[in-house]
Each structure stands twice: as structure tokens, then as C-alpha cells.
Coordinates of C-alpha atoms in Angstrom, one line a residue:
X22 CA -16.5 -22.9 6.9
X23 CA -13.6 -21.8 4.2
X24 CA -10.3 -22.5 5.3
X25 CA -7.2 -21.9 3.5
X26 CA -3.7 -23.9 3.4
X27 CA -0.4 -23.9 1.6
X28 CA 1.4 -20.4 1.6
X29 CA 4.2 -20.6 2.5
X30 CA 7.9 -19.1 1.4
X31 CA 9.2 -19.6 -2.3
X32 CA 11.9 -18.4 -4.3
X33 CA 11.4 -16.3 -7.8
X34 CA 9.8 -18.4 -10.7
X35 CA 9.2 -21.3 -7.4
X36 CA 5.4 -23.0 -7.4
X37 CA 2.9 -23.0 -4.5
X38 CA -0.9 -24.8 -4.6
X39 CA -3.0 -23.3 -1.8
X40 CA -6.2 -25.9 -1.6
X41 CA -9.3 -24.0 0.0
X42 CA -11.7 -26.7 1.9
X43 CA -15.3 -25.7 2.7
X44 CA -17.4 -27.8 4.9
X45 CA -20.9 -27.0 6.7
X46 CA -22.4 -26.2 3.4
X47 CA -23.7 -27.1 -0.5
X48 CA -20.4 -25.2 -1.5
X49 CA -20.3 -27.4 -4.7
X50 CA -23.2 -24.9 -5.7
X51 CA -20.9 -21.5 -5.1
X52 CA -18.6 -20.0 -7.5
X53 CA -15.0 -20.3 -5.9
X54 CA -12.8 -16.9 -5.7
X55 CA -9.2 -16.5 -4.6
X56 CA -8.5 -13.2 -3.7
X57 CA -5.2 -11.6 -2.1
X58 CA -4.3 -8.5 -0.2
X59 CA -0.3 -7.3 -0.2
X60 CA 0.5 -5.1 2.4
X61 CA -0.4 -1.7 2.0
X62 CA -2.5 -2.4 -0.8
X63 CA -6.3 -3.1 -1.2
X64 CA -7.5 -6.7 -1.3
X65 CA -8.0 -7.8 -5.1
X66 CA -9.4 -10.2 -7.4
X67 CA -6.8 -13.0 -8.5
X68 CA -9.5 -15.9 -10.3
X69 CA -12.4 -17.5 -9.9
X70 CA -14.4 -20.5 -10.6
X71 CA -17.9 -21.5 -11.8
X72 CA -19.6 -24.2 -9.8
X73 CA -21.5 -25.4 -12.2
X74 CA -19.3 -24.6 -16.4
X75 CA -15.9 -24.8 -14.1
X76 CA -15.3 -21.6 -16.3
X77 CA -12.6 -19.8 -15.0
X78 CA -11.8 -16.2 -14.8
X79 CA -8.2 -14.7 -14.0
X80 CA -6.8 -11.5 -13.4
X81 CA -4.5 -10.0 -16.2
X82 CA -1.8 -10.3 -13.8
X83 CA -1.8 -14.3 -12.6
X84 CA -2.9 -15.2 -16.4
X85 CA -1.3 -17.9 -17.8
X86 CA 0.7 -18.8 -14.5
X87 CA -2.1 -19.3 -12.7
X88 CA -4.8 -22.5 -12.6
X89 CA -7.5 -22.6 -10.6
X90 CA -9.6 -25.8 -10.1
X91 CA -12.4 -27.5 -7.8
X92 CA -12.8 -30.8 -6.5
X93 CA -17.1 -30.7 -5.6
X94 CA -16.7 -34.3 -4.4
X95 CA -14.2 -33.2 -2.0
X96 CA -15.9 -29.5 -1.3
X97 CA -11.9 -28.4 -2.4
X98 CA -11.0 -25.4 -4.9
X99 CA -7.6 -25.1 -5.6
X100 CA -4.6 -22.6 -6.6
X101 CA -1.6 -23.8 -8.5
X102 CA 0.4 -21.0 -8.6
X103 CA 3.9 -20.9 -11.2
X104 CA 6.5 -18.7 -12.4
X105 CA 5.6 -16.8 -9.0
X106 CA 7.1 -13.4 -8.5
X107 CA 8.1 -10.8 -5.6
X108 CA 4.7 -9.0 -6.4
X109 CA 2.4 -12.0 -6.0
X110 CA 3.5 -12.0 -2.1
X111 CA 0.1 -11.4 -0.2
X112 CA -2.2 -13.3 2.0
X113 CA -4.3 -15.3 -0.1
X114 CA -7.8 -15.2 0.4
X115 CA -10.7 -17.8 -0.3
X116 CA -13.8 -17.1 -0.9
X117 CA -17.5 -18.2 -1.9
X118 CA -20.2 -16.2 -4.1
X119 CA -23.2 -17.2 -5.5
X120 CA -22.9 -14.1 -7.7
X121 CA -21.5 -14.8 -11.2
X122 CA -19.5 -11.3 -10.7
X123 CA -16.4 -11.7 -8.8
X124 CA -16.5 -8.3 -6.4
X125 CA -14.1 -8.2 -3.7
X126 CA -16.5 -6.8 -1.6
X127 CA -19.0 -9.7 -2.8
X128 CA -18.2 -12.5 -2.1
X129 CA -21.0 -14.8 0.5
X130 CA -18.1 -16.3 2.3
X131 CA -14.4 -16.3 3.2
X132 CA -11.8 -18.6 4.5
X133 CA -8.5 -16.8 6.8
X134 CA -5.9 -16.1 4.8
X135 CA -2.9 -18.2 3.6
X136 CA 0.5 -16.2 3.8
X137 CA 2.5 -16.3 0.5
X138 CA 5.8 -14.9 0.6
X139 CA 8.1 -14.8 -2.4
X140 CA 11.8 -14.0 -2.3
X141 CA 13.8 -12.2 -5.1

């Protein structure tokens, strides 16, 4: 119900935009969260989005390069990711909560993964 698209391989300071599509569901009504998981590391918060203020909330470490956004017309949150960096490689995770607190353990639903590789 959460699928995930546009990883991919990008050079240092190179741009990505992953687009998360729901379908089967009111997701206009859930907050959107992208997560990510490098390997050998645990699965962490990146941003999120409020479905109803489109408030969002970002990590310290994606701050100010990267933009998250939703399209509720087109059940579509996005990731516009700049200035990207060796450490931002992971597999990018979409998810849906109905909780205003972005847990990685609570989020409602989640897409597959998107595979973002970043080369030095």
C-alpha cells in the first residue's frame, strides 16, 4: 500500500527525489515519514510530514538539505534530497503514522525500501 521509487546512484553533493505513493487507503489523513537504514546500522528517523499543518520535521542530520512534501490529491509524499553525502547512502524507507511522534518502531505502515547509494 506504500511503495517507494527513485534511489538510485549519485555522486557527492548530486540530488535524488524519492516519491512514496500510497493507494488502498485515506493516506491523505496520515502523517508521512521517511526513514532509512545504512548497513550495519539501526533504521532511523530522516523527516516527516503532517497530514493535515504539512509541518515538517527533519533530523539534525538531512536539515537544511532535505525537503519533504505531499501531494494528498495524488496520495504522493515526497523526498528531495541535495548536497547528498557518502553517509546518507541507505535504503530509504516510507512510512505512514497516525501518531504525531515519529517512532521508528511506530509507524502504521511501510512501503519497501528505495536503495540510495552515494559515491565519494
Amino acid at each position: 500500500q506504500l511503495q517507494a521509487f527513485g534511489g538510485g546512484l549519485v555522486q557527492t553533493g548530486g540530488s535524488l527525489r524519492l516519491s512514496c505513493v500510497a493507494s488502498g487507503r485515506n493516506f491523505w489523513r496520515y502523517n508521512m515519514v521517511w526513514l532509512r537504514q545504512a548497513p550495519g546500522k539501526e533504521r532511523e528517523f530522516v523527516c516527516g510530514i503532517n497530514w493535515s499543518t504539512g509541518i515538517p520535521t527533519y533530523a539534525d542530520s538531512v536539515r537544511g538539505r532535505f525537503t519533504i512534501s505531499r501531494d494528498n490529491a495524488k496520495n504522493t509524499a515526497y523526498l528531495r534530497m541535495n548536497s547528498l553525502v557518502p553517509e546518507d547512502a541507505a535504503v530509504y524507507y516510507c512510512a505512514a503514522t497516525m501518531s504525531s511522534v515519529y517512532s521508528t518502531t511506530g509507524m502504521d505502515y511501510w512501503g519497501k525500501g528505495t536503495q540510495v547509494t552515494v559515491s565519494s
